[in-house]
Each structure stands twice: as C-alpha cells, then as structure tokens.
C-alpha cells in the first residue's frame, strides 16, 4: 500500500464505551491481514500526561518503552498488537498547548494573535500526522478521547474535519462509537441517543462513515436500517458491538460483523490477505475453557477500582491462558490487613502479589502480607513498591532492623533500606521525573530469575523514584536475600529473590507493561505455574491429614 490511511475513532452518547478496545480490535484485524498498523490517542485534558493523576481519577498510568507516562488505552494497543508504542502515541491538550505557548515565547508567531484556530488545530494536526513519516504504517488509527459534544474535544473534532479535507476522503475514515440502550420498561432498543450524537458530529462538519453500536441485545435488521437512514450511513456500515464476556473476544466479534471488510471497502483497498486469527482464537479458547483454577491475592490500596491495576490483571489473564488456568484475583485492601486477618485469608490463596504504589497508606498491610508469604512458602511476586516492601520486611524480621523503612515513608528512619538516589534528591518537579521506561538488567545465572527469563540481559520498564540502598546489599545477601538482577551501569538492584522459598521474587520494574496476548510475560507465566504447584502440594498435604 502506498499511502498511509488515517482512521479516526470518536465516541458519542456516553463515556466508557470502549473506544480503546474497538480501535485495538480493528487494528488487530487489519494487522492479521498483513498490514502495518499503529494506534494513537488524543486526550482532551490539560495535564501534560496522566503521570500526575491519581489512579482513582484515571486508572493505571501505562509506561512505554521510551519512558512516556500514558493513558491505559496504550496498554490495550500493545497487548492486542504486540508492537511497542511511544511518546508520540499519546498526546494531551496540555502537551499541545505547551508546544504552542513555547513557540509563542520564542517569537515563532511574531506579530500574530495566537488562537485555537489555526494555531492549536495546526499543532494537533501536526501531531496526528507525526507517525506517518516514512510511510511506516499502512493504517494509523487515531482515537479521540472524551465524548462528541464535550467543550474540550472541539479543537480535536475541528482538526479531524480539516485533515479529512486536506488528506482527501479516500485516505481517511471516521468511525463513531455509540450506545444503543435497551429500555426494559419499553422492551426496546433505542436509536435516538445515537441520532443525536451523529447530529452533534454533523454540526462540526463531520460525517461518520461507520457506526459501531454498543448494545446489550442483538440489533435487528430494522434497527440497523433505522440507524443507517437517520445517521447517513450504509446499512452494512452499522456494526453491532454486543457485550462480550472478555475484551479479547471483541476482535472475533468484529470479524464476524465484518468491520475490517467495511473499512477496506470504504477506503477502496482491493488487495488484501484473509484474516488470520488462529493464534488469537487458541488464546481465547483457553481463556474461556480453563482446565484448572487458582486464587491469587492482589494486595494494593487502589483495589476498589479495577482500572488501577489494569496491566497486572491483564498479565495474569495472559499467563492464566498460557497455563490453561483460570486465575481468580482476590483483591485485598492493604490498608485493612493485619497479621490475624492475612493468616486467615491465606487458606484461600495460592499466591500473593503485592502491587506497586506511592505513599505511606497501606504499607504496613503489605509488609504483613509479605511476611505471611515468606514464612509459609507461598508463591510471592512483589512489583516495584511490592519489591521495596519485601526488602523492608526482610530487614525488619530477619536482619532485626526493627525500624527499617523507605525514606519515602519515613525520612528519618535509622535504617533507610530503600532510599533516594543522589540524582533524585534535588528534583522538585513531580511530572515526568521518575526513573522511567526501559532499563537494562543483568541476571545472575545462578538464580530463579535466570531460569524464568532464560536470558542474561533483559530490558524492563520502570516507574519509580526510590531504590534499594546499596549500603544494605551485602547484609541482605548474607542473610539469604539474593539480589539476582542488577543494572550493569548504575549497579542498582532490579530483582530480589529468596531462594529458601520455592518462588519468592520482587522486581523493581513493572513486568506487567510488557505482557501481550502473543507473548505472555515469563514472570507471570512462571508465577501462575508456581501457584499451581503450591496448590497441588497444599491439597495433597490436606488429603494426607
Ligand atoms: N513509590 C515507590 C517509588 O517511587 C514505588 C513506585 C511504584 O510502585 N511504581 O519508588
């Protein structure tokens, strides 16, 4: 294919309809036909990136290979497509305005009044086109965050309108995702909200080419015809997106609805391969019909909100499918854990995962859970703060440094086993200043980590400020806590393990950002396997009693 085609995805009627999943599913279908595809997301909020947002506000912050702190939808893009995204794949209004204002200060618009149109829209268009340089991609999908009609989305909608005009109809396509609600009192699906939201688009000079309709019930032929007639689209361009039992089923549903075929037809693309979703279908089949089951306790302080630990939950799903196992995640709020409660809780758990996090709230509960895992030989995975808490637990209970802590939680602790690196000490800005993105880690050949990765050098993504304090490293090692992964340049500790137990690992990085459907992350795969072994051992023990 000679020229990059742009597919824009907008949303109407309601937020949380799953634009990210629909975009990822369409991208997957196009990719499976042999096209090169990427997805980008434009978010209409003023933060430069979601890095400074509380997980309650915006769910998890996803980190890319190049160290961008991004929207969690980028996680879906990578998990579905198995290709890396970058800073250019997520742009916010804050970032757009920052560039425009910096240019103004440099005098680049000298003499002119700087305005939303054309200056802000030009910057948005420049960023939309950024990924199309070198014609690397056949398709670029651009998801516009928010809902059509929001004041803050307007500059994006206008930019899409201009781009469609500039690039030509034949090179662009607009998919509008809407909701067709079911009114149980009337026993009917309602098309009016969709009609209104398409009208809203039209007021801004945009026509939808394809409607993807979220629905709880099958759309009848009549409903599709009605939607087509009132929304100015062909009947075959009304695509039903019915609720699925797992997001991973959506590409298959979209294939059955022929979403990708309609897209290719509309863009007048005549030569393409058949879709090949064989591997994907094997994955979904294993997911839906598991042979075994385990319970993993997820200890965190944002457990009320599923999206806070999105990538971890998805990684466990990938690893579960790989092991033909249903992974039931039991969320346990770290703030309410004490020794009694966790000791009762463990009879129901086959593994313990202590989540990443920031700040003091809930850390004593995490430490208690780790102690319980270590003393009872329960498979344990600690991620980032989870690893730091494992070091504190070990220092307090084995090294007998009763007040050991991280200086994040207690600046004047006598034993700062987790501390700030010199180059972090003078940083005052919070945004974008953590240790971010992919860093090298060298693994000790005589370790569990090496068996798991089967590699001596790995690259994993980071998002944290504090580190294991070098001064305590030898003492920890001497008492049995192995530091099995080290950054070769900075000598920072990236992996710890406790070989006395069967499976006890803490990682300073975030393996969850790199797990995809095609390549489930080895750490999670091995963790699930260890939980299965543990469950079998415990059950055998029970039978003999
Ligand atoms: N708060 C810790 C730090 O900044 C851990 C961060 C995390 O878990 N992502 O080092």
XYZ file of C-alpha atoms and ligand atoms in Angstrom:
555
model
C 0.000 0.000 0.000
C 1.487 3.334 -0.978
C -0.035 5.920 1.290
C -0.906 5.861 4.979
C -4.641 5.786 5.640
C -5.988 7.580 8.680
C -8.887 6.115 10.632
C -10.400 8.376 13.278
C -12.436 6.963 16.125
C -14.807 9.222 18.053
C -17.277 8.373 20.784
C -20.819 9.518 21.410
C -23.678 9.276 23.923
C -21.614 8.097 26.858
C -18.056 7.682 28.017
C -16.548 4.261 28.834
C -17.960 2.555 25.732
C -14.584 1.027 24.990
C -13.159 3.066 22.118
C -9.749 1.687 23.020
C -10.918 -1.915 22.698
C -12.758 -1.277 19.410
C -9.718 0.538 17.986
C -7.400 -2.238 19.150
C -9.706 -4.901 17.719
C -9.929 -3.244 14.318
C -6.167 -2.705 14.324
C -5.685 -6.394 15.183
C -7.887 -7.481 12.269
C -6.015 -5.240 9.827
C -2.684 -6.426 11.220
C -3.761 -10.040 10.821
C -4.327 -9.329 7.130
C -0.679 -8.325 6.834
C -0.976 -4.540 7.134
C 1.242 -2.479 9.422
C -0.877 -0.595 11.910
C -0.474 1.701 14.880
C -2.903 3.456 17.189
C -2.621 6.824 18.895
C -4.773 8.505 21.483
C -5.569 12.198 21.902
C -6.799 13.105 25.369
C -8.585 16.403 25.889
C -7.378 17.140 29.433
C -4.836 19.792 30.415
C -2.341 17.608 32.265
C 0.790 17.138 30.169
C 0.410 13.394 30.742
C -1.518 11.171 33.164
C 1.645 10.625 35.260
C 0.498 13.024 37.944
C -3.062 11.661 38.086
C -4.324 9.571 40.936
C -5.390 6.051 39.802
C -8.885 6.818 41.194
C -9.112 9.653 38.652
C -7.822 7.943 35.581
C -6.978 4.313 36.261
C -3.487 2.996 35.739
C -0.724 5.063 34.187
C 0.839 2.983 31.415
C 4.550 3.355 30.657
C 6.036 2.881 27.198
C 9.483 1.595 26.243
C 10.720 5.173 25.693
C 9.545 6.224 29.142
C 6.319 8.062 28.339
C 3.675 8.018 31.069
C 0.489 7.441 29.128
C -3.194 6.582 29.143
C -4.088 2.992 29.941
C -5.563 2.504 26.468
C -1.992 2.334 25.148
C -1.678 -0.833 27.195
C -4.557 -2.323 25.213
C -2.918 -1.275 21.947
C 0.311 -3.057 22.869
C -1.398 -6.123 24.335
C -3.510 -6.584 21.197
C -0.942 -5.691 18.548
C 2.241 -6.889 20.234
C 4.109 -3.813 18.984
C 5.617 -1.029 21.087
C 4.070 2.406 21.280
C 5.924 5.586 22.176
C 5.527 9.138 23.394
C 4.009 10.134 20.027
C 1.137 7.690 20.544
C -0.426 9.674 23.368
C -0.993 13.413 23.239
C -2.954 15.593 25.654
C -4.341 19.100 25.323
C -1.742 20.138 27.895
C 1.059 18.936 25.653
C -0.442 20.634 22.603
C -0.819 23.978 24.391
C 2.651 23.708 25.919
C 4.184 23.450 22.439
C 2.091 26.330 21.105
C 2.932 28.576 24.068
C 6.634 27.741 23.895
C 6.622 28.653 20.194
C 4.884 31.912 21.005
C 7.569 32.768 23.578
C 10.279 32.029 21.035
C 8.612 34.503 18.714
C 7.644 31.966 16.085
C 4.263 33.594 15.552
C 5.689 37.119 15.795
C 3.087 39.756 15.052
C 0.179 37.320 15.083
C -2.596 36.717 17.603
C -2.234 33.094 18.711
C -5.616 31.341 18.516
C -7.275 27.932 18.830
C -7.854 28.037 15.080
C -5.396 27.833 13.367
C -2.543 27.547 15.869
C -3.852 24.898 18.245
C -5.533 22.900 15.470
C -2.331 23.069 13.397
C -0.380 21.640 16.291
C -2.964 18.865 16.744
C -2.797 18.046 13.018
C 0.999 18.034 13.094
C 0.941 15.540 15.945
C -1.712 13.349 14.286
C 0.493 13.113 11.194
C 3.753 12.612 13.102
C 3.607 8.816 12.987
C 3.010 8.783 9.228
C 6.563 9.919 8.354
C 8.454 7.430 6.166
C 5.143 5.703 5.364
C 5.970 3.197 8.067
C 2.324 2.360 8.643
C -0.454 1.384 6.247
C -3.009 2.490 8.802
C -2.904 4.944 11.669
C -5.876 4.749 13.985
C -6.463 7.918 15.981
C -8.711 7.676 18.982
C -10.181 10.977 20.149
C -10.731 10.818 23.926
C -13.932 12.072 25.522
C -17.396 12.249 24.005
C -18.534 14.262 20.996
C -20.172 17.449 22.242
C -17.715 17.997 25.109
C -16.375 21.550 25.042
C -12.818 20.324 25.474
C -12.995 17.940 22.476
C -13.900 20.663 19.996
C -10.375 21.519 18.755
C -9.780 17.830 18.039
C -13.035 17.413 16.129
C -12.207 20.523 14.084
C -8.699 19.184 13.399
C -10.149 15.901 12.145
C -12.527 17.857 9.889
C -9.629 19.835 8.410
C -7.452 16.764 7.995
C -10.181 14.865 6.137
C -10.364 17.767 3.748
C -6.594 18.103 3.386
C -5.723 14.419 3.051
C -8.698 13.565 0.881
C -11.739 11.458 1.581
C -10.095 8.415 0.040
C -7.354 8.471 2.660
C -9.415 8.973 5.786
C -12.297 7.316 7.543
C -14.382 8.207 10.563
C -15.769 5.563 12.894
C -18.217 6.733 15.518
C -18.780 4.519 18.546
C -22.140 4.975 20.213
C -24.509 3.349 22.646
C -27.859 1.844 21.697
C -29.517 1.490 25.096
C -32.196 -1.064 25.925
C -35.176 0.302 27.815
C -36.504 -2.662 29.732
C -39.822 -0.936 30.567
C -40.480 -0.498 26.862
C -38.695 -3.727 25.936
C -36.945 -1.837 23.139
C -33.561 -0.771 21.873
C -33.436 2.994 21.412
C -31.700 4.716 18.483
C -32.401 8.338 19.418
C -29.235 8.958 21.503
C -27.160 7.772 18.531
C -29.077 10.020 16.141
C -28.389 12.991 18.412
C -24.719 12.280 18.752
C -24.300 11.869 14.969
C -26.086 15.226 14.561
C -23.642 16.745 17.018
C -20.817 15.491 14.786
C -22.525 16.976 11.736
C -22.773 20.384 13.427
C -18.973 20.294 13.476
C -18.845 19.405 9.799
C -18.096 15.713 10.218
C -19.956 12.712 8.835
C -19.473 9.294 10.341
C -18.647 6.604 7.750
C -19.166 3.705 10.105
C -21.240 3.408 13.270
C -20.156 0.903 15.862
C -23.040 0.434 18.261
C -22.519 -0.856 21.778
C -25.537 -2.868 22.813
C -26.689 -5.455 25.318
C -29.033 -7.089 22.774
C -28.720 -8.073 19.116
C -29.521 -5.212 16.741
C -32.355 -6.287 14.441
C -32.286 -5.569 10.721
C -34.937 -2.898 11.267
C -32.901 -1.135 13.915
C -29.831 -1.189 11.663
C -31.869 0.245 8.793
C -33.293 2.954 11.002
C -29.837 3.910 12.282
C -28.479 3.952 8.732
C -31.309 6.134 7.432
C -31.161 8.716 10.196
C -27.400 8.796 10.548
C -26.472 8.978 6.865
C -24.511 5.722 6.639
C -24.881 2.495 4.610
C -26.707 -0.335 6.356
C -23.608 -2.532 6.205
C -21.715 0.252 7.966
C -23.854 -0.153 11.082
C -21.789 -2.542 13.143
C -23.096 -4.187 16.258
C -20.770 -4.428 19.240
C -22.566 -6.653 21.696
C -21.310 -7.072 25.273
C -18.616 -9.758 25.363
C -17.508 -11.997 28.224
C -13.893 -10.904 27.712
C -12.351 -7.965 25.843
C -10.241 -10.500 23.949
C -13.353 -11.775 22.213
C -14.041 -8.393 20.616
C -11.693 -8.849 17.586
C -13.525 -12.102 16.805
C -16.930 -10.409 17.169
C -15.766 -7.532 14.952
C -14.517 -10.021 12.374
C -17.942 -11.687 12.340
C -19.530 -8.262 11.914
C -17.091 -7.605 9.011
C -15.859 -4.318 10.472
C -12.460 -4.651 8.782
C -14.018 -5.553 5.410
C -16.251 -2.474 5.539
C -13.197 -0.353 6.393
C -11.188 -1.755 3.476
C -14.090 -1.286 1.066
C -14.692 2.270 2.161
C -11.022 3.087 1.666
C -11.160 1.426 -1.708
C -8.438 -1.075 -0.868
C -8.806 -4.025 -3.195
C -5.888 -6.307 -2.431
C -5.525 -7.861 0.967
C -4.963 -11.194 2.653
C -7.502 -13.164 4.605
C -7.574 -12.501 8.346
C -5.517 -14.961 10.316
C -6.648 -15.078 13.931
C -5.727 -18.713 14.603
C -3.337 -17.978 17.466
C -5.715 -15.424 18.902
C -8.576 -17.913 18.852
C -6.471 -20.528 20.640
C -5.755 -17.940 23.323
C -9.445 -17.010 23.730
C -10.492 -20.658 23.784
C -8.080 -21.476 26.562
C -9.314 -18.437 28.422
C -12.939 -19.433 28.162
C -12.471 -23.120 28.909
C -9.696 -23.425 31.503
C -8.761 -26.791 32.955
C -7.531 -25.593 36.326
C -8.124 -22.739 38.731
C -6.034 -20.786 41.240
C -6.660 -17.850 43.565
C -4.149 -15.041 43.697
C -4.364 -12.377 46.383
C -3.702 -8.928 44.938
C -2.618 -6.663 47.763
C -2.956 -2.982 46.945
C -4.549 0.209 48.102
C -6.471 1.080 44.953
C -8.250 -2.269 44.734
C -11.753 -0.711 44.667
C -11.083 0.425 41.134
C -10.316 -2.346 38.635
C -8.601 0.006 36.209
C -5.891 0.916 38.751
C -4.105 -2.375 38.191
C -5.197 -2.937 34.609
C -1.909 -4.235 33.205
C -1.334 -6.571 36.153
C -4.811 -8.074 35.785
C -4.348 -8.494 32.032
C -0.898 -10.072 32.524
C -2.459 -12.610 34.891
C -5.101 -13.361 32.242
C -2.375 -13.929 29.616
C -0.364 -16.120 31.989
C -3.531 -17.985 33.014
C -4.394 -18.799 29.415
C -0.828 -19.982 28.805
C -1.199 -22.358 31.772
C -4.788 -23.334 30.820
C -5.761 -21.964 34.190
C -8.418 -19.589 35.418
C -6.731 -17.040 37.638
C -9.197 -15.731 40.179
C -7.879 -12.471 41.576
C -8.881 -11.819 45.174
C -8.409 -8.121 45.822
C -7.265 -7.366 49.326
C -7.088 -3.795 50.558
C -3.648 -3.285 52.076
C -4.953 -0.656 54.490
C -7.096 -3.179 56.327
C -4.613 -6.067 56.607
C -3.290 -7.212 59.937
C -1.460 -10.389 60.931
C -4.635 -12.165 62.101
C -6.660 -11.404 59.056
C -3.979 -12.296 56.476
C -3.219 -15.554 58.271
C -6.892 -16.492 57.956
C -7.083 -15.284 54.372
C -4.156 -17.398 53.120
C -6.038 -20.677 53.397
C -7.901 -19.441 50.337
C -4.846 -18.198 48.399
C -2.399 -19.988 46.103
C -0.183 -16.956 45.591
C 0.328 -13.393 46.776
C 1.039 -10.420 44.541
C 1.924 -7.121 46.191
C 1.131 -4.228 43.899
C 3.020 -1.037 43.030
C 2.056 2.189 44.742
C 3.030 5.535 46.187
C 2.947 6.959 49.701
C 2.542 5.592 53.176
C -1.086 4.487 53.217
C -1.424 0.717 53.451
C 2.275 -0.157 53.552
C 2.192 -1.946 56.914
C -0.513 -4.243 55.498
C 1.686 -5.001 52.513
C 4.598 -5.836 54.794
C 2.366 -8.137 56.868
C 1.200 -9.968 53.714
C 4.795 -10.441 52.538
C 5.827 -11.813 55.924
C 2.983 -14.293 55.692
C 4.034 -15.340 52.158
C 7.693 -15.696 53.143
C 7.034 -17.674 56.329
C 4.528 -20.024 54.697
C 6.410 -20.583 51.441
C 3.503 -19.156 49.422
C 4.479 -18.034 45.883
C 5.116 -14.289 46.080
C 5.553 -11.637 43.419
C 6.313 -8.072 44.523
C 6.191 -5.355 41.901
C 8.020 -2.060 42.409
C 6.686 -0.853 45.781
C 5.901 -4.543 46.359
C 9.597 -5.372 45.998
C 10.614 -2.442 48.204
C 8.236 -3.664 50.910
C 9.728 -7.162 50.653
C 13.174 -5.666 51.365
C 11.757 -3.782 54.370
C 10.001 -6.913 55.683
C 13.221 -8.926 55.380
C 15.266 -6.190 57.057
C 12.853 -5.866 59.962
C 12.238 -9.553 60.617
C 15.480 -11.273 59.540
C 18.147 -8.576 59.873
C 16.322 -7.401 63.010
C 16.449 -3.768 61.938
C 13.096 -3.122 63.565
C 12.706 0.388 62.208
C 13.866 -0.292 58.676
C 11.854 1.692 56.165
C 11.878 3.587 52.902
C 12.681 7.292 53.110
C 9.536 7.803 51.034
C 7.532 6.762 54.109
C 9.814 7.951 56.899
C 12.510 10.476 56.073
C 14.359 9.972 59.351
C 14.323 6.193 59.614
C 17.573 4.904 61.212
C 17.712 2.166 58.555
C 16.797 3.541 55.145
C 16.963 0.224 53.284
C 15.056 1.897 50.458
C 16.350 5.364 49.665
C 16.583 8.026 47.002
C 19.424 8.030 44.528
C 21.643 11.124 44.572
C 20.330 12.334 41.215
C 16.735 12.231 42.506
C 17.413 14.233 45.670
C 17.244 17.706 44.166
C 14.316 17.104 41.863
C 11.313 19.235 42.787
C 9.026 18.752 39.772
C 6.782 15.710 40.119
C 5.821 15.230 36.440
C 7.996 13.033 34.218
C 10.955 12.942 36.617
C 10.894 9.380 37.933
C 13.154 6.588 36.640
C 11.036 5.815 33.592
C 10.992 3.480 30.609
C 13.137 0.524 29.648
C 16.398 -0.114 31.537
C 18.894 -2.878 31.159
C 19.134 -5.578 33.805
C 21.803 -8.263 34.043
C 20.670 -11.508 35.598
C 22.801 -13.783 37.764
C 22.990 -17.164 36.006
C 22.541 -18.996 39.278
C 19.062 -17.718 40.010
C 15.365 -18.376 39.644
C 15.097 -15.224 37.546
C 17.543 -16.691 35.026
C 15.553 -19.911 34.803
C 12.422 -17.863 34.173
C 13.802 -15.465 31.569
C 16.329 -17.856 30.105
C 18.450 -14.796 29.305
C 21.293 -12.940 30.929
C 20.316 -9.479 29.745
C 16.760 -8.196 29.818
C 15.091 -4.808 29.393
C 12.136 -3.945 31.576
C 10.135 -0.772 32.116
C 10.364 1.326 35.237
C 8.310 3.977 37.011
C 9.637 4.836 40.461
C 11.955 7.169 42.360
C 13.242 5.074 45.251
C 15.808 2.244 45.082
C 17.273 -0.497 47.229
C 20.021 1.184 49.270
C 23.430 -0.177 48.196
C 24.772 0.061 51.755
C 22.466 -2.784 52.876
C 23.032 -5.039 49.890
C 25.782 -7.273 51.344
C 23.987 -7.725 54.618
C 20.773 -8.711 52.847
C 22.692 -11.161 50.643
C 24.486 -12.684 53.622
C 21.199 -13.441 55.334
C 19.700 -15.091 52.270
C 18.028 -12.398 50.215
C 19.572 -12.734 46.784
C 19.945 -9.701 44.539
C 19.735 -11.564 41.262
C 19.216 -8.737 38.764
C 21.422 -5.651 38.603
C 21.590 -2.686 36.274
C 25.104 -3.018 34.778
C 25.715 0.736 34.559
C 24.232 2.137 37.750
C 24.562 -1.066 39.816
C 21.008 -0.554 41.033
C 19.206 -3.691 42.211
C 16.396 -4.675 39.850
C 15.453 -8.165 41.088
C 15.491 -9.800 44.509
C 14.660 -13.368 45.392
C 14.571 -15.623 48.433
C 15.963 -18.996 47.362
C 14.941 -20.628 50.626
C 11.371 -20.494 49.331
C 10.131 -22.177 46.176
C 9.037 -18.998 44.402
C 9.641 -15.613 46.009
C 10.564 -12.736 43.693
C 10.490 -8.962 43.880
C 11.144 -6.739 40.872
C 11.874 -3.038 40.901
C 10.452 -2.771 37.393
C 6.963 -3.332 36.005
C 6.819 -6.591 34.012
C 3.065 -6.055 33.522
C 3.677 -3.363 30.887
C 5.268 -5.880 28.556
C 2.862 -8.805 28.660
C 0.859 -9.294 25.466
C -1.564 -11.895 24.129
C 1.119 -13.209 21.788
C 3.935 -13.025 24.345
C 2.637 -13.531 27.877
C 5.303 -12.271 30.272
C 7.600 -15.083 31.539
C 7.495 -13.826 35.133
C 3.705 -14.006 35.268
C 3.646 -17.347 33.448
C 6.120 -18.770 35.935
C 4.280 -17.216 38.895
C 0.984 -18.850 37.847
C 2.803 -22.155 37.372
C 4.297 -21.853 40.857
C 0.824 -21.155 42.294
C -0.470 -24.333 40.613
C 2.389 -26.345 42.136
C 1.750 -24.797 45.538
C -1.969 -25.557 45.335
C -1.280 -29.173 44.459
C 1.203 -29.517 47.319
C -1.174 -27.999 49.851
C -4.097 -30.101 48.659
C -2.005 -33.277 48.834
C -0.998 -32.321 52.366
C -4.650 -31.852 53.293
C -5.583 -35.251 51.873
C -2.911 -36.973 53.968
C -4.027 -35.269 57.206
N 6.724 4.765 45.455
C 7.796 3.936 45.028
C 8.869 4.737 44.307
O 8.594 5.791 43.756
C 7.309 2.780 44.161
C 6.665 3.229 42.882
C 5.886 2.138 42.186
O 5.472 1.164 42.807
N 5.637 2.322 40.913
O 9.998 4.322 44.253
